[in-house]
Amino acid sequence: MDIKEILNQVKNDEKSVEEALKDLSNLPFEDLDFAKVDHHRALRNGYPEVIYGEGKTKEHIKKIANSMNEKKSNILITRTNKDVYEYIKDINENIEYEESCNIIKIYNKKVDINQKGSVVVVTGGTSDINVADEAYHTAKFFGNDVKRVYDVGVAGIHRLFNHIDILRDARVIIAVAGMEGALASVVGGLVDVPVIGVPTSVGYGANFNGVSALLCMINSCASGISVVNIDNGFGAGYLASMMNKL
Amino acid sequence: MDIKEILNQVKNDEKSVEEALKDLSNLPFEDLDFAKVDHHRALRNGYPEVIYGEGKTKEHIKKIANSMNEKKSNILITRTNKDVYEYIKDINENIEYEESCNIIKIYNKKVDINQKGSVVVVTGGTSDINVADEAYHTAKFFGNDVKRVYDVGVAGIHRLFNHIDILRDARVIIAVAGMEGALASVVGGLVDVPVIGVPTSVGYGANFNGVSALLCMINSCASGISVVNIDNGFGAGYLASMMNKL
Amino acid sequence: MDIKEILNQVKNDEKSVEEALKDLSNLPFEDLDFAKVDHHRALRNGYPEVIYGEGKTKEHIKKIANSMNEKKSNILITRTNKDVYEYIKDINENIEYEESCNIIKIYNKKVDINQKGSVVVVTGGTSDINVADEAYHTAKFFGNDVKRVYDVGVAGIHRLFNHIDILRDARVIIAVAGMEGALASVVGGLVDVPVIGVPTSVGYGANFNGVSALLCMINSCASGISVVNIDNGFGAGYLASMMNKL
Amino acid sequence: MDIKEILNQVKNDEKSVEEALKDLSNLPFEDLDFAKVDHHRALRNGYPEVIYGEGKTKEHIKKIANSMNEKKSNILITRTNKDVYEYIKDINENIEYEESCNIIKIYNKKVDINQKGSVVVVTGGTSDINVADEAYHTAKFFGNDVKRVYDVGVAGIHRLFNHIDILRDARVIIAVAGMEGALASVVGGLVDVPVIGVPTSVGYGANFNGVSALLCMINSCASGISVVNIDNGFGAGYLASMMNKL
Amino acid sequence: MDIKEILNQVKNDEKSVEEALKDLSNLPFEDLDFAKVDHHRALRNGYPEVIYGEGKTKEHIKKIANSMNEKKSNILITRTNKDVYEYIKDINENIEYEESCNIIKIYNKKVDINQKGSVVVVTGGTSDINVADEAYHTAKFFGNDVKRVYDVGVAGIHRLFNHIDILRDARVIIAVAGMEGALASVVGGLVDVPVIGVPTSVGYGANFNGVSALLCMINSCASGISVVNIDNGFGAGYLASMMNKL
Amino acid sequence: MDIKEILNQVKNDEKSVEEALKDLSNLPFEDLDFAKVDHHRALRNGYPEVIYGEGKTKEHIKKIANSMNEKKSNILITRTNKDVYEYIKDINENIEYEESCNIIKIYNKKVDINQKGSVVVVTGGTSDINVADEAYHTAKFFGNDVKRVYDVGVAGIHRLFNHIDILRDARVIIAVAGMEGALASVVGGLVDVPVIGVPTSVGYGANFNGVSALLCMINSCASGISVVNIDNGFGAGYLASMMNKL
Amino acid sequence: MDIKEILNQVKNDEKSVEEALKDLSNLPFEDLDFAKVDHHRALRNGYPEVIYGEGKTKEHIKKIANSMNEKKSNILITRTNKDVYEYIKDINENIEYEESCNIIKIYNKKVDINQKGSVVVVTGGTSDINVADEAYHTAKFFGNDVKRVYDVGVAGIHRLFNHIDILRDARVIIAVAGMEGALASVVGGLVDVPVIGVPTSVGYGANFNGVSALLCMINSCASGISVVNIDNGFGAGYLASMMNKL
Amino acid sequence: MDIKEILNQVKNDEKSVEEALKDLSNLPFEDLDFAKVDHHRALRNGYPEVIYGEGKTKEHIKKIANSMNEKKSNILITRTNKDVYEYIKDINENIEYEESCNIIKIYNKKVDINQKGSVVVVTGGTSDINVADEAYHTAKFFGNDVKRVYDVGVAGIHRLFNHIDILRDARVIIAVAGMEGALASVVGGLVDVPVIGVPTSVGYGANFNGVSALLCMINSCASGISVVNIDNGFGAGYLASMMNKL
C-alpha cells in the first residue's frame, strides 16, 4: 500500500518529509480510508447489496449478482422482471421473485428482524400496491418488521381509522398515494413518528404522472412528513429501515 | 321596435313575406328576446347584481353602482376595498363593507332566505378565511342559510369530525383550502352532497400560489367534487347558491 | 357486535363505567355508525355500486362484481373493456357493455328515473364523445333523465343555439370539451343552472393533453361553472346526479 | 459610397474584375441595399417609426425621438408613461399621449386612412382595455380605419352578437381577452377574415398571468386564428395594419 | 319554413303581431339566416369542405365525404392515412393522397388560382416537411400560388438568403420550424408581409414537443408575426389563404 | 361527560342498550379519546407549542401565545418579525427573538437535551442561512444537540470534507441548499443516517424560486434522502427532532 | 458568375455604374462569398461531415452519405440504427457502427489526433453511457484524445476522486448525468477548465425526462460550466472538440 | 502543519507507521493539498477573487473585500450596488464601479491582457445590456481583450452582418438575448468557435422571465453552443475567460 510505503520511506530516511508531503498530496483518493466508503454500508452494517435493474441487460445483472453472491451478501434487485429472474435463478437456491413489485431477493444469510419496532406501509388505493410492495419488501429485506395497511385513502377515511392502532404502534410510516396524495397529511396528523410520503403516478389527466400527489405531499400542513420521488418505493423502504435503526 | 314594425308592415301588406324574411335575418341580435339575457338572471330570479371591482376606479364603480341602485337591485361588489366603500357609501344607507373579504353589499330589498337547506363553508386553516368569507358572504347575500366551519384541516382531522353533524346537514359544501388542499377529498368522502373545492394561494414554496391545492382537488378520488379557480370565493358562493336553488 | 357487548356488560354490571369508557375509546372505528359510511351511499340511496376498472385484472373485477351482485346491487364498471365484458358477462343476464365509453352496466333492479328534471351533456366536438358518453351513461345509470347535445363547439356557435331550448330546460349541464374548452363558458352564460366542465385530452400540440381546456374552464368568466379532472366523464355524471337529487 | 467607388475603379480600369470581386465579397453588409433594410419599412411605405419605451430612460427616449423627428417621420412610442410625455412634449407640437395604453404619438405628416376596409378590435372584458387600446391606437396610427367593440366576452354572448354587423364588415379582427380567452374562437367562427388573438394577463389564480388565454387561443378549433404574445397590443395592431394593406 | 309560416299567418291575420313577436323570439336559431353560417364559407366563397380525420373511423370519413361529394364540393381530409385513402378512393376519380402530410384531396371542380400573389412556405429543417407540406397542400387546395423553400434554418442563414427574392415576392409567408424555432423571427425581419409561425414538435429533450419553438415564435421581437398551434400546418395554410384573399 | 352519562344510564337501566347504541353513534367526535389528539403531542411529549406566524396580526399572535403561556408550555413562533416580538415580549421574561430566521422562543421550562446524538444542519451557501437557522433553532428548541456546518456547497467540495467527522457523528442531517441543490446527494453518499433535504429559493433565473433545488433533491441517486417544502426550515427541524427521538 | 459578368459589363462600359449598383443590390446572396459558409467548416478545417439520422429514411441517408463520400469526407451519422448500417455499409469499407450510441462512422482519411490535450467524458451512472458514448465517439471522430470516466456519480463521491488526476489533466470535460445531475457542479469545483454539462433523461418520476438534471446544471454554483440540450451527446462532443482546438 | 508533524514524528520514530496511517486517514481534508483548492485558482493563475454580492450586507462585503485586499488580490464584486460602492470605496484607491451592471472592481495589480485572441459579447437588444456588460466587465477583468457588439438581434439581421468580421475574429463569443433568444443560433451558424448563450429575462408575457430564451438557446440546431443560467453574465464572462486561456 502506497501511503504505508511512503511512511516507511520517511521512517527509514529514504524520503524527506518535504518529498513525502508532496507525494501524499498527489495520492489517488482510493488509498485513503475515505475511499473505502463504497462498500462500507454493506461491510459495517451487514446491509444487503442493491442492484438497480432498470436499463441493465440480464447478462449484466447476472454478472453483478454473481460477484456479490460470492461475497455471501444478501442481494436485492429492484425494477427487474420475471425474465431476469428465470435467467439468474440458478446462482443461488435461496432466491425469490416478488411479482407485484418486480423485485428479486437472494439470501446468503438469515435476515435478523430489528426489534425496536415496526414500519407500516399504507396506501391510498389498490393501484398503489406495486409501489407500496416495493417499499414493503425492501424494508423487510433490510430486517424490519413491516406491516401493510392498503386501500385506506382519504375519500373513505373510516377505512384508515379502522387501522389506527397499527399506525400508532409504528416507529416509521410510509404513506403511498397517487391522485391527490392526501393520505400522507392525514396520517401525519394522527401519529408522532416520521411519515415518508411516496407519491405515485397512479391517476390520469391533471395528475401529471404523479406531480399532483408530489405537490400535495410536499405542501403538507402536517409536521413530520418528508417526501421521496414519484413511485420510489425502494427509496422509502430503505430510508424507513435507516430510521428504524436509529 | 323593429321586429314589431316589420310584422306590422307585413300585416298591413306594406311588405311582402319575402322582404320581411330578409329583413329579419339581418336584424341586429339585440332585438330578439335572446338579447335580453344580459339582465335576465336579475330580472327573473330577483338575483342581486354583481360588480367585479378589481381594476375598476372608484369613480367607475360608483357610476355602475348608482345605475343599478336606481333599479332597486341588491348589489354585491367584490374584490374592492375600504377606499371604494368610503367613496360610494352615500349612495344607499343600507350599505355594508366586509373587511375580511373586501366585499361591499348594498340592499334595496330584504334578502329572503332559501328554506331548502344550508350551505356550509369549511376551511383548512385560518389563512384561508379571506377566500372563505368571500364565499360565505356571497352565498348569504344570494339568500342562503350559510354556516362556517373554519380551521379544520386534514392534518388534525378530529377538528373536522367535531363538526360532522353540520356537514351532514348541508345541501352544498364549499371546501376552501391552500397548501395541500386535501380537505375537499376528506369532506367529499363524508357526505352525499356536492362539494365545491376552492383552492387558495395560501402556502409557500412548491405550493406555486395555489397550484398544489388546485391539482389536489381536481384529482380527488372522492366523488361529488368539482373545483373553481384559485381564490375564487365568489364563484363558489354563487355556484353553491345556484345548486341550493335546485 | 362489540359496542353492544360492552353496553350489555355495563348493563349487567360485568364492567364498570370507567372500564367501558376506556374500551370505547379504543374501539376500532368500524364498530361505530360512522364506520358504515363505506356502504352508506348504496344502502341509503339505492345508489349503484361502482368499480373503477383501470389497472384491475378481469379475474379481480369478476370477483368484486360477483360479491356486489350477490347483494343485488346495480353495478357500474368504468374504464374497462370488451375483454372484461366477455369474461364476466355470465354473472348476470341483465348486463350491458357500452363500447363508446368502455362501461359495463349490471342491473339487479329497475332504475327509477328522477322526475325533477333533466341532465344535459353537451360536447364541443365529435372526438369528445367517449368522455361525454361516460358522463351520459353514468348519469343515466344513477337514475337521471339525460339528454345529449353533441358537436356544438363554439367555433360554430349557431349549432349550440339550435339546441338552446334543451339547455334551458336542464337542471344540470355537463359541458365536455377539448382543445380550447370554451364551450363551458358559453353555456354558462346562457343558463341559470350549474354547469360541470369536463376538459378532455382531445387536441394536439399546445393542448398538453387537456391542460388547455382545463385552464380555460377553470378561468371561466361565466358564473356557475366548476370543473372536474381531464377526461373524468364518470365524475361529472356522478356529480350531476348528486345535484339533480337536490 | 464604397460599392460605387469600386465600380468606378473597375470602369476606369483602376481595378481588375478579380480584385473588385474580392472587394465586394468582403464589404460590410451595410453597404449593400439589403443593409438598408433597417429603415426600409419607414422609407418605402411611409410607415411611422416605433420606439419600444420599456426599460429606456426619458433622456434616452428623447434623444431617439428627436433624431427621428428631424427626419420628419411620424413616431409611435409604446410602453411609456406620462412622465416621459411631459419630458419630451416640447419636441413637436403635434404630440399626443394616450393614457389608457401608455402610448405617445408624434405627427409630422397627416395619416392617410387605408380605404380598403376596417380593422375591428374586440375585447372580452373592461379590464382588457389597456391592451386593446394599444392595438387600437397602433392600427390607427398606421393609417387604418379602426373600430372598437369592447366588453363582449363569451359569458354573455348576446353582447357580441349585437355587434355582429361590425364584425362582418371588418377585413381584420383583433380579439383581446384574458381569463379563459374564448372570445377569439367564437369570433373566428362568425367571420371569414383573419382573427388575431391577443391573450391578456387579466385574471387571477390559474390564469397564470395570461397562459390560460394563450393556450385557449392557440388551441382554437376555429380556423383563421393566429396568436401574438400575452398583452402584445402593439404587435396585433401592427400585424393587422400589415394585413389590411394586402 | 317556420318564419315564413309565421309571417304568412300575420299577413293573413291568422296571428296577431304580438303573438308573432313571441313566436319569433322563441324560434330555434337554425331558422334564421345566421344559422346558415355552418355552410356559408363553402357556399359564399366556393371554399372546399374540410374533414379533420384524426380519431374518425374510415367508415365515418367515407360517409361524411360521400355526403359532401354529392354537393359537388372540393374536399380536403387532413390527419388521415393511406388506409383511409384506399377505403374511400372509389367515391371520386379525382382523388389524390399526399403521403408526406397525410392529406386526401377530392376535386369536383377546378381550383382557380388566386392571382393577387404567392404564399411561401419556409422550413427550418428537413424534419419539418410533414407539417410544412400540410400547410403547402392546404393553401394550394384553397386556390393559392404556393412556393416551398425548405431546410433554410437560421443555423446556416445564407441558405435562407439564397431565396430572399422568393420571400420578398410573397404576400404571406408561413414559417415552419421546430427546435429553437428562430426562423420566424429572421424571416419577419426581412419582409413587409404577415408571417405565420408554425412551431413543430421536431427536436428532443428540452424542446418539450414543440414548446420551445412555440415560445420562441410568440416572443419574437420582429413585428408582423403571429403563431398557430404546434404542428398545425392546416391552420397556417388556411389562414394564409384567408389573408391572400384580402 | 356524555359517554359516561350514557354508560351510567345503561348501568342504571335508565336507557336500553339499543338506545345507547344509537346515542353513541351520533355523538360528536370530540367526546371520544381520539378527539384529544389536538393537544396530545404537547401533552404526551412535553413538546413545545408552535404558532405559524405568517398572515397573523400581532394582536392575534399575542392572544394565542398568551393562552399557551398560561398552560406553561414552551412556545415557538415561526415566520414572524421583530415588530411582533416587541409587541408580545412582555408576556414572559424568558422570551428570545432570533433575527436570522424570524423565530420567537418563549420558555416556561428548561429544555432537556436529547442525549441520543446530534442533529447537523449543513448549507450549500451563506444565503441559505435564514432557512438553515430556522431548522437549527427549531431542532434546538425541541431539545436536540444541534450543530451547524454552513457554506459547504458542492462546487468546493473540500469544504464539506473538512467537516466530515461532524457529519459522521450525526444521527440526522438536514441539508439546506438552493441553486442546484446537489448538497443533499453528496452528503447522502457520505453517511449512514437519514438526510432531510431542504431546497431553498436562493438563486435566480432558472432556479424558479427553488424548483431546481427541489427537483435535484427529490431525484437524488443517493439513498436515505427525503425532502420537505422549499424554504421549510421549521419542517426539517421538527422532523429531525422526531427522528432523533426514535 | 453573375457579379463577374456585371463587373465585366461595367469594365466594358456596357453598363453604367448606377445600373450596376442596382443590379448588385438585387443579387441573390448565394453569389457572395458569404454564401459559401455552408461547407466552410468541412472545407477549411477538414472537419467531418455530419448527418443527423433521426427521422430520415435509410434510402435518404444512403443518398446523402454517398454524395459526401464522393467528396472524400469523413462522415458521422448520429441517431441512426443497425438497420441503416446494414443498408449503407457497402458505400465504404472503412465504415464502423457504434451500437452503444447508434453512431455510424465512415473514414476517407486518417483522423489526426489533436495534441494539445485531452477531452474527458464523465458520467454519473451506467445508464448515462449511451449519451456519453455519443459524446465520446463524436469528440474522437473529430480528432481528439478522449478519455472515459464512467459511473462516478456524486452519491459515492470517492469514485470520482479516484480519477481526479485524469480530470485535472483534461483541457475540456464533458459531464453527463441524469437524475439530479449534480456531477457537473462537483467536477466544476475540482478543475480549472471548461465543463460541458449534458443532462440526460435517465431517471423516473419527477426527473421529468431530464428537466431535473438540466435545471441542476444550469443553476450550478460552480463557475466554468455551461449546458447543452438533454441527451445531446453529439453537441457536447462537437463543442468540446471546438474548444480543444482553441 | 499537521501532516508535516506526523511525518516528522514518523521520521523521529515518535510514531509508528501504523499509527501514522490511522492519523492520516482521519485528518481533516484541509490539511491535504487538495484542500487548498479553495484558493488554488487565484493562487495558481493569478485569477481575481470574486464576491457574489447578492444577499450580503455592505458590512459583510467590506469585511470579505478587506481580507482579500490584504492578500493583494484583484477583486470583482458582482450583483452589488452604488451604496455598497460608497461604503467600501476607501479600502483601495484603485476601485471602480460599473453602474450598467452593478459590478465593483478593485485592482491590486495590473491586468495582463491575454494575447491569444478576443472575446466578443453580442446582444439582441438594448435591454440586454445590463447582463451583457456583466459578461463584458468580467471577461475584461480576468484579462481578456473583449469587444462589444450590441443591439444586433435577428429581427434585423443585417445589423449583425455589419459586424461579421469582428465575430469571425473572435476566439469565444458570448451571445446575450432575451425574448426569443434566437441570436445564439444565428451567431453559431456564422462562426467556428464556441458560443456561450446567455438567455436574459428581458421581454414580457410568454417569455416567462427568460424561459423562452433559455429553451431557444438550449434547443439550438447550430453546433458549438452551450448555455448558462438566465441573466448570468458573470458566468458567461468567467467561462469565456477560461476558454480563451486554452
PDB file of C-alpha atoms in Angstrom, chain B residues 29-177:
ATOM      1  CA  PHE B  29     -79.431  40.421 -32.393  1.00  0.00           C
ATOM      2  CA  GLU B  30     -80.347  42.780 -29.622  1.00  0.00           C
ATOM      3  CA  ASP B  31     -83.834  42.947 -30.984  1.00  0.00           C
ATOM      4  CA  LEU B  32     -84.553  39.330 -30.165  1.00  0.00           C
ATOM      5  CA  ASP B  33     -85.636  38.109 -26.794  1.00  0.00           C
ATOM      6  CA  PHE B  34     -82.360  36.306 -26.545  1.00  0.00           C
ATOM      7  CA  ALA B  35     -80.541  39.579 -26.379  1.00  0.00           C
ATOM      8  CA  LYS B  36     -82.256  40.309 -23.114  1.00  0.00           C
ATOM      9  CA  VAL B  37     -80.295  37.548 -21.454  1.00  0.00           C
ATOM     10  CA  ASP B  38     -77.956  40.183 -20.092  1.00  0.00           C
ATOM     11  CA  HIS B  39     -80.294  41.116 -17.313  1.00  0.00           C
ATOM     12  CA  HIS B  40     -82.442  38.060 -17.202  1.00  0.00           C
ATOM     13  CA  ARG B  41     -80.958  36.490 -14.105  1.00  0.00           C
ATOM     14  CA  ALA B  42     -81.550  39.581 -12.017  1.00  0.00           C
ATOM     15  CA  LEU B  43     -84.950  40.133 -13.616  1.00  0.00           C
ATOM     16  CA  ARG B  44     -86.224  36.596 -13.440  1.00  0.00           C
ATOM     17  CA  ASN B  45     -84.861  35.471 -10.142  1.00  0.00           C
ATOM     18  CA  GLY B  46     -84.509  38.650  -8.177  1.00  0.00           C
ATOM     19  CA  TYR B  47     -80.797  37.829  -8.175  1.00  0.00           C
ATOM     20  CA  PRO B  48     -78.593  40.662  -6.969  1.00  0.00           C
ATOM     21  CA  GLU B  49     -76.388  42.447  -9.456  1.00  0.00           C
ATOM     22  CA  VAL B  50     -72.639  41.837  -9.128  1.00  0.00           C
ATOM     23  CA  ILE B  51     -69.770  44.242  -9.796  1.00  0.00           C
ATOM     24  CA  TYR B  52     -66.297  42.754 -10.107  1.00  0.00           C
ATOM     25  CA  GLY B  53     -64.286  45.548  -8.519  1.00  0.00           C
ATOM     26  CA  GLU B  54     -60.741  44.591  -9.466  1.00  0.00           C
ATOM     27  CA  GLY B  55     -59.137  47.039 -11.870  1.00  0.00           C
ATOM     28  CA  LYS B  56     -62.006  49.494 -11.758  1.00  0.00           C
ATOM     29  CA  THR B  57     -61.604  53.040 -10.409  1.00  0.00           C
ATOM     30  CA  LYS B  58     -63.816  54.154  -7.542  1.00  0.00           C
ATOM     31  CA  GLU B  59     -65.469  56.662  -9.879  1.00  0.00           C
ATOM     32  CA  HIS B  60     -66.281  53.886 -12.314  1.00  0.00           C
ATOM     33  CA  ILE B  61     -67.667  51.643  -9.603  1.00  0.00           C
ATOM     34  CA  LYS B  62     -69.794  54.452  -8.174  1.00  0.00           C
ATOM     35  CA  LYS B  63     -71.297  55.117 -11.582  1.00  0.00           C
ATOM     36  CA  ILE B  64     -72.202  51.482 -12.167  1.00  0.00           C
ATOM     37  CA  ALA B  65     -73.489  51.038  -8.634  1.00  0.00           C
ATOM     38  CA  ASN B  66     -75.625  54.148  -8.901  1.00  0.00           C
ATOM     39  CA  SER B  67     -77.236  52.935 -12.075  1.00  0.00           C
ATOM     40  CA  MET B  68     -78.020  49.555 -10.505  1.00  0.00           C
ATOM     41  CA  ASN B  69     -79.192  51.207  -7.322  1.00  0.00           C
ATOM     42  CA  GLU B  70     -81.757  53.161  -9.264  1.00  0.00           C
ATOM     43  CA  LYS B  71     -83.247  49.912 -10.494  1.00  0.00           C
ATOM     44  CA  LYS B  72     -83.615  48.971  -6.807  1.00  0.00           C
ATOM     45  CA  SER B  73     -81.424  45.902  -7.196  1.00  0.00           C
ATOM     46  CA  ASN B  74     -79.393  44.490  -4.366  1.00  0.00           C
ATOM     47  CA  ILE B  75     -75.753  44.949  -5.322  1.00  0.00           C
ATOM     48  CA  LEU B  76     -72.642  42.942  -4.455  1.00  0.00           C
ATOM     49  CA  ILE B  77     -69.236  44.488  -5.158  1.00  0.00           C
ATOM     50  CA  THR B  78     -66.356  42.001  -4.966  1.00  0.00           C
ATOM     51  CA  ARG B  79     -62.565  42.459  -4.866  1.00  0.00           C
ATOM     52  CA  THR B  80     -62.951  46.047  -3.739  1.00  0.00           C
ATOM     53  CA  ASN B  81     -61.536  47.901  -0.714  1.00  0.00           C
ATOM     54  CA  LYS B  82     -62.300  50.316   2.086  1.00  0.00           C
ATOM     55  CA  ASP B  83     -61.453  53.374  -0.026  1.00  0.00           C
ATOM     56  CA  VAL B  84     -64.121  52.472  -2.503  1.00  0.00           C
ATOM     57  CA  TYR B  85     -66.535  51.908   0.329  1.00  0.00           C
ATOM     58  CA  GLU B  86     -65.883  55.362   1.782  1.00  0.00           C
ATOM     59  CA  TYR B  87     -66.259  56.911  -1.649  1.00  0.00           C
ATOM     60  CA  ILE B  88     -69.575  55.292  -2.519  1.00  0.00           C
ATOM     61  CA  LYS B  89     -71.228  54.752   0.850  1.00  0.00           C
ATOM     62  CA  ASP B  90     -73.616  57.684   0.445  1.00  0.00           C
ATOM     63  CA  ILE B  91     -75.499  56.118  -2.459  1.00  0.00           C
ATOM     64  CA  ASN B  92     -77.617  53.989  -0.170  1.00  0.00           C
ATOM     65  CA  GLU B  93     -77.898  53.880   3.588  1.00  0.00           C
ATOM     66  CA  ASN B  94     -78.249  50.110   3.593  1.00  0.00           C
ATOM     67  CA  ILE B  95     -74.655  49.540   2.604  1.00  0.00           C
ATOM     68  CA  GLU B  96     -72.154  47.281   4.384  1.00  0.00           C
ATOM     69  CA  TYR B  97     -68.455  46.605   3.975  1.00  0.00           C
ATOM     70  CA  GLU B  98     -66.977  43.222   4.862  1.00  0.00           C
ATOM     71  CA  GLU B  99     -63.347  43.869   5.627  1.00  0.00           C
ATOM     72  CA  SER B 100     -62.273  40.217   5.817  1.00  0.00           C
ATOM     73  CA  CYS B 101     -63.045  39.624   2.156  1.00  0.00           C
ATOM     74  CA  ASN B 102     -63.272  43.103   0.638  1.00  0.00           C
ATOM     75  CA  ILE B 103     -66.924  42.888  -0.321  1.00  0.00           C
ATOM     76  CA  ILE B 104     -69.477  45.725  -0.338  1.00  0.00           C
ATOM     77  CA  LYS B 105     -73.166  44.886  -0.036  1.00  0.00           C
ATOM     78  CA  ILE B 106     -75.997  47.271  -0.904  1.00  0.00           C
ATOM     79  CA  TYR B 107     -79.569  46.349  -0.007  1.00  0.00           C
ATOM     80  CA  ASN B 108     -82.652  47.682  -1.709  1.00  0.00           C
ATOM     81  CA  LYS B 109     -84.826  44.823  -0.643  1.00  0.00           C
ATOM     82  CA  LYS B 110     -84.807  42.259   2.111  1.00  0.00           C
ATOM     83  CA  VAL B 111     -82.961  39.018   1.315  1.00  0.00           C
ATOM     84  CA  ASP B 112     -85.267  36.026   1.609  1.00  0.00           C
ATOM     85  CA  ILE B 113     -83.502  33.017   2.968  1.00  0.00           C
ATOM     86  CA  ASN B 114     -83.785  29.833   0.926  1.00  0.00           C
ATOM     87  CA  GLN B 115     -85.524  27.346   3.232  1.00  0.00           C
ATOM     88  CA  LYS B 116     -84.453  24.199   1.389  1.00  0.00           C
ATOM     89  CA  GLY B 117     -81.310  23.794   3.422  1.00  0.00           C
ATOM     90  CA  SER B 118     -77.917  25.152   4.315  1.00  0.00           C
ATOM     91  CA  VAL B 119     -74.656  25.849   2.553  1.00  0.00           C
ATOM     92  CA  VAL B 120     -71.578  25.114   4.653  1.00  0.00           C
ATOM     93  CA  VAL B 121     -68.177  26.717   4.118  1.00  0.00           C
ATOM     94  CA  VAL B 122     -65.228  24.793   5.594  1.00  0.00           C
ATOM     95  CA  THR B 123     -61.577  25.855   5.538  1.00  0.00           C
ATOM     96  CA  GLY B 124     -58.320  24.059   6.102  1.00  0.00           C
ATOM     97  CA  GLY B 125     -56.636  26.855   8.014  1.00  0.00           C
ATOM     98  CA  THR B 126     -57.074  30.313   9.403  1.00  0.00           C
ATOM     99  CA  SER B 127     -55.234  31.869   6.446  1.00  0.00           C
ATOM    100  CA  ASP B 128     -57.942  30.651   4.088  1.00  0.00           C
ATOM    101  CA  ILE B 129     -60.536  32.842   5.780  1.00  0.00           C
ATOM    102  CA  ASN B 130     -60.383  35.732   3.316  1.00  0.00           C
ATOM    103  CA  VAL B 131     -61.351  33.488   0.461  1.00  0.00           C
ATOM    104  CA  ALA B 132     -63.847  31.556   2.539  1.00  0.00           C
ATOM    105  CA  ASP B 133     -65.559  34.714   3.725  1.00  0.00           C
ATOM    106  CA  GLU B 134     -65.951  35.822   0.115  1.00  0.00           C
ATOM    107  CA  ALA B 135     -67.828  32.589  -0.482  1.00  0.00           C
ATOM    108  CA  TYR B 136     -69.749  32.930   2.768  1.00  0.00           C
ATOM    109  CA  HIS B 137     -70.939  36.487   2.200  1.00  0.00           C
ATOM    110  CA  THR B 138     -71.741  35.824  -1.452  1.00  0.00           C
ATOM    111  CA  ALA B 139     -73.897  32.809  -0.656  1.00  0.00           C
ATOM    112  CA  LYS B 140     -75.590  34.691   2.171  1.00  0.00           C
ATOM    113  CA  PHE B 141     -76.260  37.741   0.022  1.00  0.00           C
ATOM    114  CA  PHE B 142     -77.878  35.470  -2.566  1.00  0.00           C
ATOM    115  CA  GLY B 143     -80.314  34.272   0.067  1.00  0.00           C
ATOM    116  CA  ASN B 144     -78.843  31.144   1.613  1.00  0.00           C
ATOM    117  CA  ASP B 145     -78.560  29.921   5.143  1.00  0.00           C
ATOM    118  CA  VAL B 146     -74.768  29.666   5.331  1.00  0.00           C
ATOM    119  CA  LYS B 147     -72.666  28.154   8.089  1.00  0.00           C
ATOM    120  CA  ARG B 148     -68.934  28.466   8.650  1.00  0.00           C
ATOM    121  CA  VAL B 149     -66.657  25.700   9.902  1.00  0.00           C
ATOM    122  CA  TYR B 150     -63.148  27.131   9.771  1.00  0.00           C
ATOM    123  CA  ASP B 151     -59.667  25.795  10.517  1.00  0.00           C
ATOM    124  CA  VAL B 152     -60.477  22.107  10.271  1.00  0.00           C
ATOM    125  CA  GLY B 153     -57.624  20.991   8.029  1.00  0.00           C
ATOM    126  CA  VAL B 154     -56.800  17.334   7.496  1.00  0.00           C
ATOM    127  CA  ALA B 155     -53.582  17.413   9.497  1.00  0.00           C
ATOM    128  CA  GLY B 156     -55.724  17.392  12.641  1.00  0.00           C
ATOM    129  CA  ILE B 157     -58.694  15.579  11.309  1.00  0.00           C
ATOM    130  CA  HIS B 158     -60.597  15.274  14.576  1.00  0.00           C
ATOM    131  CA  ARG B 159     -61.293  19.006  14.301  1.00  0.00           C
ATOM    132  CA  LEU B 160     -63.292  18.283  11.181  1.00  0.00           C
ATOM    133  CA  PHE B 161     -65.096  15.354  12.786  1.00  0.00           C
ATOM    134  CA  ASN B 162     -66.219  17.549  15.654  1.00  0.00           C
ATOM    135  CA  HIS B 163     -68.457  19.322  13.160  1.00  0.00           C
ATOM    136  CA  ILE B 164     -69.576  16.323  11.175  1.00  0.00           C
ATOM    137  CA  ASP B 165     -73.234  16.915  12.028  1.00  0.00           C
ATOM    138  CA  ILE B 166     -73.130  20.373  10.442  1.00  0.00           C
ATOM    139  CA  LEU B 167     -71.521  18.896   7.328  1.00  0.00           C
ATOM    140  CA  ARG B 168     -74.110  16.122   7.124  1.00  0.00           C
ATOM    141  CA  ASP B 169     -76.957  18.598   7.361  1.00  0.00           C
ATOM    142  CA  ALA B 170     -75.689  20.679   4.462  1.00  0.00           C
ATOM    143  CA  ARG B 171     -77.166  20.625   0.967  1.00  0.00           C
ATOM    144  CA  VAL B 172     -73.974  22.030  -0.553  1.00  0.00           C
ATOM    145  CA  ILE B 173     -70.473  22.267   0.912  1.00  0.00           C
ATOM    146  CA  ILE B 174     -67.716  24.678  -0.085  1.00  0.00           C
ATOM    147  CA  ALA B 175     -64.287  23.359   0.880  1.00  0.00           C
ATOM    148  CA  VAL B 176     -61.641  26.094   0.948  1.00  0.00           C
ATOM    149  CA  ALA B 177     -58.004  25.040   1.364  1.00  0.00           C
TER     150      ALA B 177
END
